[in-house]
Amino acid sequence: MIVTIDGVAASGKSSVSGGVAQALGIPYVSSGLLYRAATLLGLEGGLDLQDAPRLLDHLRAHPVRLEPLAAGNRVWLGEQEITDRLHSTRIDRGVSVVAAHPAVRAWVDEQLRALPEPFVAEGRDMGTNVFPHAPHKFYLTASARIRAERRSQERPENIPEIEAALLRRDELDRGQIAPAPDARVLDTGPMTLDQVIQTILADIRG
Ligand code: C5P
């Protein structure tokens, strides 16, 4: 069984997916972490993020592994854990360029499709492209201001700066942020984290 939870940047996908996965006793898979890891490798390798063929060669030479745990995903570069380095403003800025390369998307999708079920998959295109046959699909939205307020706990910039960066990222990600036609869309703005989790669980168990 696969549950997909897609949505715009900072819509609460990771926290919601973690909560749903824990309640169901299964892992969750954060696809965004693989795009972030590809971006980190590109930046640290001094590569031009627009240069997809070189980036792909670099990714093949430096194997990245996603460890999908219910309590939080971890990302490994060989034996070294890189999870804590994936949520910086620098990566936020570069990741949409990296995620726009079809070859990078194929690199991510291949890793996701190799994971053993069951799990909750979180990202932008889990319900549309990667797991179109998943029986339970959800899509989270919230206004840019609310998302920026939530994200301000995790980033050094002020709320208007974060809001502008989120809108920029939504625009760059627009190719993969449409909800699946059979996804239930939830506006998380007026909801608490627990209300979102309970709504999704009730729908799954429905
Ligand atoms: O979910 P998160 O904000 O960590 O995702 C980081 C970036 O990775 C997104 O802005 C998007 O560019 C890309 N992404 C994607 N498809 C996914 C998940 C993430 O293109 N399924």
Coordinates of N, CA and C and ligand atoms in Angstrom, one line a residue:
M1 N 0.8 -1.2 0.0 CA 0.0 0.0 0.0 C 0.9 1.3 0.0
I2 N 0.5 2.2 -0.8 CA 1.3 3.5 -0.9 C 0.3 4.6 -0.7
V3 N 0.6 5.6 0.2 CA -0.1 6.8 0.4 C 0.7 7.9 -0.2
T4 N 0.2 8.7 -1.1 CA 1.0 9.9 -1.6 C 0.5 11.2 -1.0
I5 N 1.5 12.0 -0.5 CA 1.1 13.3 0.0 C 2.0 14.3 -0.7
D6 N 1.4 15.0 -1.7 CA 2.1 16.0 -2.4 C 1.6 17.4 -2.0
G7 N 2.3 18.4 -2.5 CA 1.9 19.8 -2.1 C 3.0 20.8 -2.4
V8 N 2.7 22.1 -2.3 CA 3.6 23.2 -2.5 C 4.7 23.2 -1.4
A9 N 5.7 24.0 -1.7 CA 6.8 24.2 -0.7 C 6.3 24.7 0.7
A10 N 6.8 24.1 1.7 CA 6.4 24.5 3.1 C 5.0 24.4 3.4
S11 N 4.3 23.4 2.8 CA 2.8 23.2 3.1 C 2.6 22.3 4.3
G12 N 3.7 21.8 4.8 CA 3.6 20.9 6.0 C 3.7 19.4 5.6
K13 N 4.2 19.1 4.4 CA 4.2 17.8 3.9 C 5.0 16.8 4.8
S14 N 6.2 17.3 5.2 CA 7.0 16.3 5.9 C 6.4 16.0 7.3
S15 N 6.0 17.0 8.0 CA 5.4 16.8 9.3 C 4.1 15.9 9.2
V16 N 3.3 16.2 8.2 CA 2.1 15.5 8.0 C 2.4 14.0 7.7
S17 N 3.3 13.9 6.7 CA 3.7 12.5 6.3 C 4.2 11.7 7.4
G18 N 5.1 12.3 8.2 CA 5.7 11.6 9.4 C 4.6 11.2 10.3
G19 N 3.6 12.1 10.6 CA 2.6 11.8 11.5 C 1.7 10.6 11.0
V20 N 1.3 10.7 9.7 CA 0.5 9.7 9.1 C 1.2 8.3 9.1
A21 N 2.5 8.4 8.7 CA 3.3 7.2 8.7 C 3.4 6.5 10.1
Q22 N 3.6 7.4 11.1 CA 3.8 6.8 12.4 C 2.5 6.2 12.9
A23 N 1.4 6.8 12.6 CA 0.1 6.3 13.0 C -0.2 5.0 12.3
L24 N 0.2 4.8 11.1 CA 0.0 3.6 10.3 C 1.1 2.5 10.6
G25 N 2.1 3.0 11.3 CA 3.2 2.0 11.6 C 4.1 1.7 10.4
I26 N 4.2 2.6 9.4 CA 5.0 2.4 8.2 C 5.9 3.5 8.0
P27 N 7.0 3.4 7.2 CA 7.9 4.5 6.9 C 7.3 5.6 6.0
Y28 N 7.9 6.8 6.0 CA 7.6 7.7 5.0 C 8.8 8.0 4.2
V29 N 8.6 8.5 3.0 CA 9.7 8.7 2.0 C 9.6 10.1 1.6
S30 N 10.7 10.9 1.8 CA 10.7 12.3 1.4 C 11.5 12.5 0.1
S31 N 10.8 12.5 -1.0 CA 11.4 12.6 -2.3 C 12.2 13.9 -2.4
G32 N 11.8 15.0 -1.8 CA 12.5 16.3 -1.9 C 13.9 16.2 -1.4
L33 N 14.2 15.3 -0.4 CA 15.5 15.1 0.1 C 16.5 14.6 -0.9
L34 N 16.0 13.8 -1.9 CA 16.9 13.4 -2.9 C 17.2 14.5 -3.9
Y35 N 16.2 15.4 -4.2 CA 16.5 16.5 -5.0 C 17.5 17.5 -4.3
R36 N 17.3 17.6 -3.0 CA 18.2 18.4 -2.2 C 19.6 17.9 -2.2
A37 N 19.7 16.5 -2.0 CA 21.0 15.9 -2.0 C 21.7 16.1 -3.3
A38 N 21.0 16.0 -4.4 CA 21.6 16.2 -5.8 C 22.1 17.6 -5.9
T39 N 21.4 18.5 -5.3 CA 21.8 20.0 -5.3 C 23.1 20.2 -4.5
L40 N 23.1 19.6 -3.3 CA 24.3 19.7 -2.4 C 25.5 19.2 -3.2
L41 N 25.4 18.0 -3.8 CA 26.5 17.4 -4.4 C 27.0 18.3 -5.6
G42 N 26.0 18.8 -6.3 CA 26.4 19.7 -7.4 C 27.1 21.0 -6.9
L43 N 26.6 21.6 -5.9 CA 27.2 22.8 -5.4 C 28.6 22.5 -4.8
E44 N 28.7 21.4 -4.0 CA 30.0 21.1 -3.4 C 31.0 20.6 -4.4
G45 N 30.5 20.1 -5.5 CA 31.4 19.6 -6.6 C 31.8 20.8 -7.5
G46 N 31.3 22.0 -7.2 CA 31.6 23.2 -8.0 C 31.0 23.1 -9.4
L47 N 29.9 22.4 -9.6 CA 29.3 22.2 -10.9 C 28.3 23.3 -11.2
D48 N 28.1 23.5 -12.5 CA 27.1 24.4 -13.0 C 25.8 23.6 -12.9
L49 N 24.8 24.1 -12.0 CA 23.6 23.3 -11.8 C 22.8 23.1 -13.1
Q50 N 23.0 24.0 -14.1 CA 22.3 23.9 -15.3 C 22.8 22.7 -16.2
D51 N 24.0 22.2 -15.9 CA 24.7 21.3 -16.7 C 24.3 19.8 -16.3
A52 N 23.1 19.4 -16.8 CA 22.6 18.1 -16.4 C 23.5 16.9 -16.7
P53 N 24.1 16.8 -17.8 CA 25.0 15.6 -18.1 C 26.1 15.5 -17.0
R54 N 26.8 16.6 -16.7 CA 27.9 16.6 -15.7 C 27.3 16.2 -14.4
L55 N 26.2 16.8 -14.0 CA 25.6 16.6 -12.7 C 25.3 15.1 -12.6
L56 N 24.7 14.5 -13.6 CA 24.4 13.1 -13.6 C 25.6 12.2 -13.4
D57 N 26.7 12.5 -14.1 CA 27.9 11.8 -14.0 C 28.4 11.9 -12.5
H58 N 28.3 13.0 -12.0 CA 28.7 13.3 -10.6 C 27.9 12.5 -9.6
L59 N 26.6 12.4 -9.9 CA 25.7 11.6 -9.0 C 26.0 10.2 -9.1
R60 N 26.3 9.7 -10.3 CA 26.6 8.3 -10.4 C 27.9 7.9 -9.7
A61 N 28.8 8.8 -9.7 CA 30.1 8.6 -9.1 C 30.0 8.7 -7.5
H62 N 29.0 9.3 -7.0 CA 28.9 9.6 -5.6 C 27.5 9.0 -5.1
P63 N 27.4 7.8 -4.8 CA 26.1 7.2 -4.5 C 25.4 7.8 -3.3
V64 N 24.2 8.2 -3.5 CA 23.3 8.8 -2.4 C 22.3 7.8 -2.1
R65 N 22.0 7.6 -0.8 CA 21.0 6.7 -0.4 C 20.0 7.3 0.6
L66 N 18.7 7.1 0.4 CA 17.7 7.6 1.2 C 17.2 6.5 2.2
E67 N 17.3 6.8 3.5 CA 16.8 5.8 4.5 C 15.5 6.3 5.0
P68 N 14.4 5.7 4.5 CA 13.0 6.2 4.9 C 12.5 5.6 6.2
L69 N 12.7 6.3 7.3 CA 12.2 5.9 8.6 C 11.0 6.6 9.0
A70 N 10.1 6.0 9.8 CA 8.9 6.7 10.2 C 9.2 8.0 11.0
A71 N 10.3 7.9 11.8 CA 10.6 9.1 12.7 C 11.3 10.2 11.9
G72 N 11.7 10.0 10.7 CA 12.4 11.1 10.0 C 13.3 10.4 9.0
N73 N 13.4 11.0 7.8 CA 14.3 10.4 6.8 C 15.7 10.8 7.0
R74 N 16.6 9.9 6.6 CA 18.1 10.2 6.7 C 18.6 10.0 5.3
V75 N 19.6 10.8 4.9 CA 20.3 10.7 3.6 C 21.7 10.5 3.8
W76 N 22.3 9.5 3.1 CA 23.7 9.1 3.2 C 24.4 9.3 1.9
L77 N 25.6 9.8 2.0 CA 26.5 9.9 0.9 C 27.6 8.9 1.2
G78 N 27.6 7.7 0.6 CA 28.5 6.6 1.1 C 28.2 6.4 2.5
E79 N 29.2 6.4 3.4 CA 29.1 6.2 4.8 C 28.8 7.4 5.6
Q80 N 28.7 8.6 4.9 CA 28.6 9.9 5.6 C 27.1 10.3 5.6
E81 N 26.6 10.7 6.8 CA 25.2 11.2 6.8 C 25.2 12.7 6.4
I82 N 24.3 13.1 5.5 CA 24.3 14.5 5.0 C 23.0 15.2 5.3
T83 N 22.1 14.5 6.0 CA 20.7 15.0 6.2 C 20.7 16.4 6.7
D84 N 21.5 16.7 7.7 CA 21.5 18.0 8.4 C 21.9 19.2 7.4
R85 N 22.5 18.8 6.3 CA 23.0 19.9 5.4 C 22.1 20.2 4.3
L86 N 20.9 19.6 4.3 CA 20.0 19.7 3.1 C 19.0 20.8 3.2
H87 N 18.8 21.4 4.3 CA 17.8 22.5 4.5 C 18.3 23.9 4.6
S88 N 19.3 24.2 3.8 CA 19.8 25.6 3.9 C 19.1 26.5 2.8
T89 N 19.3 27.8 3.0 CA 18.7 28.7 2.0 C 19.5 28.5 0.6
R90 N 20.7 28.2 0.7 CA 21.5 28.0 -0.5 C 20.9 26.8 -1.4
I91 N 20.6 25.7 -0.7 CA 19.9 24.6 -1.4 C 18.5 25.0 -1.8
D92 N 17.8 25.7 -1.0 CA 16.4 26.1 -1.4 C 16.5 26.8 -2.8
R93 N 17.6 27.7 -2.9 CA 17.7 28.5 -4.1 C 18.0 27.7 -5.4
G94 N 18.9 26.6 -5.2 CA 19.3 25.9 -6.3 C 18.5 24.7 -6.7
V95 N 17.7 24.2 -5.8 CA 17.0 22.9 -6.0 C 16.1 22.8 -7.1
S96 N 15.3 23.9 -7.4 CA 14.4 23.8 -8.5 C 15.0 23.7 -9.9
V97 N 16.2 24.3 -10.0 CA 17.0 24.2 -11.3 C 17.4 22.7 -11.5
V98 N 17.9 22.1 -10.4 CA 18.3 20.7 -10.4 C 17.1 19.8 -10.7
A99 N 16.0 20.1 -10.0 CA 14.8 19.2 -10.2 C 14.1 19.3 -11.5
A100 N 14.4 20.4 -12.3 CA 13.8 20.5 -13.6 C 14.5 19.6 -14.7
H101 N 15.6 19.0 -14.4 CA 16.3 18.2 -15.4 C 15.6 16.8 -15.4
P102 N 15.1 16.4 -16.6 CA 14.5 15.1 -16.7 C 15.4 13.9 -16.2
A103 N 16.7 14.0 -16.5 CA 17.6 13.0 -16.1 C 17.7 12.9 -14.5
V104 N 17.7 14.0 -13.9 CA 17.7 14.0 -12.4 C 16.4 13.4 -11.9
R105 N 15.3 13.8 -12.5 CA 14.0 13.2 -12.1 C 14.0 11.7 -12.2
A106 N 14.6 11.2 -13.3 CA 14.6 9.8 -13.5 C 15.5 9.1 -12.4
W107 N 16.6 9.8 -12.1 CA 17.5 9.3 -11.0 C 16.8 9.2 -9.7
V108 N 16.0 10.2 -9.4 CA 15.2 10.1 -8.1 C 14.1 9.0 -8.2
D109 N 13.3 9.0 -9.3 CA 12.2 8.1 -9.5 C 12.6 6.7 -9.4
E110 N 13.8 6.4 -10.0 CA 14.3 5.0 -9.9 C 14.5 4.5 -8.5
Q111 N 15.1 5.4 -7.7 CA 15.4 5.1 -6.3 C 14.0 4.9 -5.5
L112 N 13.1 5.8 -5.8 CA 11.8 5.7 -5.1 C 11.0 4.4 -5.4
R113 N 11.1 4.0 -6.7 CA 10.3 2.9 -7.1 C 10.9 1.6 -6.7
A114 N 12.2 1.6 -6.2 CA 12.9 0.4 -5.8 C 12.6 0.2 -4.3
L115 N 11.9 1.1 -3.6 CA 11.7 0.9 -2.2 C 10.5 -0.1 -1.9
P116 N 10.7 -0.9 -0.8 CA 9.7 -1.9 -0.5 C 8.4 -1.2 0.1
E117 N 7.2 -1.6 -0.4 CA 6.0 -1.1 0.2 C 5.8 -1.8 1.5
P118 N 4.9 -1.3 2.4 CA 4.1 -0.1 2.3 C 4.9 1.1 2.7
F119 N 4.5 2.3 2.3 CA 5.1 3.6 2.8 C 4.2 4.8 2.4
V120 N 4.5 5.9 3.0 CA 3.9 7.2 2.7 C 4.9 7.9 1.8
A121 N 4.6 8.3 0.6 CA 5.5 9.1 -0.2 C 5.1 10.5 -0.3
E122 N 6.1 11.4 0.0 CA 5.8 12.8 0.1 C 6.7 13.6 -1.0
G123 N 6.0 14.6 -1.7 CA 6.8 15.4 -2.6 C 5.9 16.3 -3.5
R124 N 6.2 16.3 -4.8 CA 5.4 17.1 -5.7 C 4.6 16.3 -6.7
D125 N 5.2 15.2 -7.1 CA 4.6 14.4 -8.2 C 4.5 12.9 -7.8
M126 N 4.3 12.7 -6.5 CA 4.2 11.3 -6.1 C 2.9 10.7 -6.6
G127 N 1.8 11.4 -6.5 CA 0.5 10.9 -7.0 C 0.3 11.0 -8.5
T128 N 1.0 11.9 -9.1 CA 0.8 12.0 -10.6 C 1.8 11.1 -11.4
N129 N 3.1 11.3 -11.2 CA 4.1 10.6 -12.0 C 4.7 9.3 -11.5
V130 N 5.0 9.4 -10.2 CA 5.8 8.3 -9.6 C 5.0 7.1 -9.2
F131 N 3.9 7.4 -8.5 CA 3.0 6.3 -8.0 C 1.6 6.6 -8.4
P132 N 1.3 6.6 -9.7 CA -0.1 7.0 -10.2 C -1.1 6.0 -9.7
H133 N -0.7 4.8 -9.4 CA -1.7 3.8 -9.0 C -1.9 3.7 -7.5
A134 N -1.3 4.6 -6.7 CA -1.5 4.6 -5.3 C -3.0 4.7 -4.9
P135 N -3.5 4.0 -4.0 CA -4.9 4.0 -3.7 C -5.3 5.3 -2.9
H136 N -4.4 5.9 -2.2 CA -4.7 7.0 -1.3 C -3.8 8.2 -1.6
K137 N -4.4 9.3 -2.2 CA -3.6 10.4 -2.6 C -4.1 11.7 -1.9
F138 N -3.2 12.5 -1.5 CA -3.6 13.8 -0.9 C -2.7 14.9 -1.4
Y139 N -3.2 16.1 -1.4 CA -2.4 17.3 -1.9 C -2.6 18.4 -0.9
L140 N -1.5 19.0 -0.3 CA -1.6 20.0 0.7 C -1.3 21.4 0.1
T141 N -2.2 22.4 0.5 CA -1.9 23.7 0.1 C -2.0 24.6 1.3
A142 N -1.6 25.9 1.2 CA -1.8 26.9 2.2 C -1.3 28.2 1.6
S143 N -1.8 29.3 2.1 CA -1.3 30.6 1.5 C 0.2 30.8 1.7
A144 N 0.8 31.6 0.8 CA 2.2 31.8 0.8 C 2.6 32.4 2.2
R145 N 1.7 33.3 2.7 CA 2.1 34.0 4.0 C 2.1 33.0 5.1
I146 N 1.1 32.1 5.2 CA 1.1 31.1 6.3 C 2.3 30.2 6.1
R147 N 2.6 29.8 4.9 CA 3.8 28.9 4.8 C 5.0 29.6 5.2
A148 N 5.2 30.9 4.8 CA 6.4 31.6 5.2 C 6.4 31.8 6.7
E149 N 5.3 32.0 7.4 CA 5.3 32.1 8.8 C 5.8 30.8 9.5
R150 N 5.3 29.7 9.0 CA 5.7 28.4 9.5 C 7.2 28.2 9.3
R151 N 7.7 28.5 8.1 CA 9.1 28.2 7.7 C 10.0 29.2 8.5
S152 N 9.5 30.3 8.9 CA 10.4 31.3 9.6 C 11.0 30.7 10.9
Q153 N 10.4 29.6 11.4 CA 11.0 29.0 12.6 C 12.3 28.3 12.2
E154 N 12.5 28.0 10.9 CA 13.6 27.1 10.4 C 14.7 27.9 9.6
R155 N 14.4 29.2 9.2 CA 15.3 29.9 8.3 C 15.7 31.2 9.0
P156 N 16.9 31.8 8.7 CA 17.3 33.0 9.3 C 16.6 34.3 8.7
E157 N 16.0 34.2 7.5 CA 15.5 35.4 6.8 C 14.2 35.8 7.5
N158 N 13.7 37.1 7.2 CA 12.4 37.5 7.7 C 11.3 37.0 6.9
I159 N 10.0 37.1 7.4 CA 8.9 36.5 6.8 C 8.6 36.9 5.3
P160 N 8.7 38.3 5.0 CA 8.5 38.7 3.6 C 9.5 38.1 2.7
E161 N 10.8 38.0 3.1 CA 11.8 37.4 2.3 C 11.6 35.9 2.0
I162 N 11.1 35.2 3.1 CA 10.9 33.8 2.9 C 9.7 33.6 2.0
E163 N 8.6 34.5 2.2 CA 7.4 34.4 1.3 C 7.8 34.6 -0.2
A164 N 8.7 35.6 -0.4 CA 9.1 35.8 -1.8 C 9.8 34.6 -2.4
A165 N 10.7 34.0 -1.5 CA 11.5 32.8 -2.0 C 10.6 31.6 -2.3
L166 N 9.5 31.5 -1.4 CA 8.6 30.4 -1.6 C 7.8 30.5 -2.9
L167 N 7.4 31.8 -3.2 CA 6.6 32.0 -4.4 C 7.5 31.8 -5.6
R168 N 8.8 32.2 -5.5 CA 9.7 32.0 -6.6 C 9.8 30.4 -6.9
R169 N 10.0 29.7 -5.8 CA 10.1 28.2 -5.9 C 8.9 27.6 -6.5
D170 N 7.7 28.1 -6.0 CA 6.4 27.5 -6.6 C 6.4 27.7 -8.1
E171 N 6.9 28.9 -8.5 CA 6.8 29.3 -9.9 C 7.8 28.3 -10.7
L172 N 9.0 28.1 -10.2 CA 10.0 27.3 -10.8 C 9.5 25.8 -10.8
D173 N 8.8 25.4 -9.8 CA 8.4 24.0 -9.6 C 7.0 23.8 -10.3
R174 N 6.5 24.8 -11.1 CA 5.1 24.7 -11.5 C 4.9 23.5 -12.4
G175 N 5.9 23.0 -13.1 CA 5.8 21.8 -13.9 C 5.4 20.6 -13.2
Q176 N 5.7 20.5 -11.9 CA 5.3 19.3 -11.2 C 4.5 19.6 -9.9
I177 N 3.8 20.7 -9.9 CA 3.0 20.9 -8.6 C 1.5 20.8 -8.9
A178 N 1.0 20.2 -9.9 CA -0.4 20.0 -10.1 C -0.9 18.8 -9.3
P179 N -2.0 18.9 -8.6 CA -2.5 17.8 -7.9 C -3.0 16.7 -8.8
A180 N -2.8 15.4 -8.4 CA -3.4 14.3 -9.2 C -4.9 14.5 -9.3
P181 N -5.5 14.1 -10.4 CA -7.0 14.3 -10.5 C -7.8 13.6 -9.4
D182 N -7.2 12.5 -8.9 CA -7.9 11.7 -7.9 C -7.3 12.0 -6.5
A183 N -6.6 13.1 -6.3 CA -6.1 13.4 -5.0 C -7.1 14.3 -4.2
R184 N -7.2 14.1 -2.9 CA -8.0 14.9 -2.0 C -7.1 16.2 -1.7
V185 N -7.6 17.3 -2.0 CA -6.9 18.6 -1.7 C -7.3 19.1 -0.4
L186 N -6.3 19.4 0.5 CA -6.5 20.0 1.8 C -5.8 21.3 1.9
D187 N -6.6 22.3 2.3 CA -6.0 23.6 2.6 C -5.6 23.6 4.1
T188 N -4.3 23.5 4.4 CA -3.9 23.3 5.8 C -3.8 24.6 6.5
G189 N -4.1 25.8 5.9 CA -4.0 27.1 6.5 C -4.8 27.2 7.8
P190 N -6.1 26.8 7.8 CA -6.8 26.9 9.1 C -6.8 25.7 10.0
M191 N -5.9 24.7 9.6 CA -5.9 23.5 10.4 C -4.6 23.3 11.2
T192 N -4.7 22.6 12.3 CA -3.5 22.3 13.1 C -2.9 21.1 12.4
L193 N -1.6 20.8 12.7 CA -0.9 19.6 12.2 C -1.7 18.4 12.5
D194 N -2.2 18.3 13.8 CA -2.9 17.1 14.1 C -4.2 16.9 13.4
Q195 N -4.9 18.0 13.1 CA -6.2 18.0 12.3 C -5.9 17.4 10.9
V196 N -4.8 17.9 10.3 CA -4.5 17.4 9.0 C -4.2 15.9 9.0
I197 N -3.4 15.5 10.0 CA -3.1 14.1 10.1 C -4.3 13.2 10.3
Q198 N -5.2 13.7 11.2 CA -6.4 12.9 11.5 C -7.4 12.9 10.3
T199 N -7.4 14.0 9.6 CA -8.3 14.0 8.4 C -7.8 13.0 7.4
I200 N -6.5 12.9 7.2 CA -6.0 11.9 6.2 C -6.2 10.5 6.7
L201 N -5.9 10.3 8.0 CA -6.1 8.9 8.5 C -7.6 8.5 8.4
A202 N -8.5 9.4 8.7 CA -9.9 9.0 8.6 C -10.3 8.7 7.1
D203 N -9.7 9.4 6.2 CA -10.0 9.2 4.8 C -9.4 7.8 4.4
I204 N -8.2 7.5 4.8 CA -7.6 6.2 4.5 C -8.4 5.0 5.1
R205 N -8.8 5.2 6.3 CA -9.5 4.1 7.0 C -10.9 4.0 6.6
G206 N -11.4 5.2 6.0 CA -12.8 5.4 5.6 C -13.5 4.2 5.1
Ligands
C5P1 O1 9.8 19.1 -0.5 P1 11.0 20.0 -0.5 O2 10.7 21.4 -0.3 O3 12.1 19.5 0.3 O4 11.5 19.8 -2.0 C1 12.6 20.5 -2.5 C2 12.5 20.7 -4.0 O5 12.7 19.5 -4.7 C3 11.2 21.3 -4.5 O6 11.2 22.8 -4.5 C4 11.2 20.8 -6.0 O7 12.0 21.6 -6.8 C5 11.9 19.5 -5.8 N1 10.9 18.4 -5.8 C6 10.4 17.9 -6.9 N2 9.6 16.8 -7.0 C7 9.4 16.1 -5.8 C8 9.9 16.6 -4.6 C9 10.7 17.7 -4.6 O8 10.6 18.5 -8.0 N3 8.6 15.0 -5.8

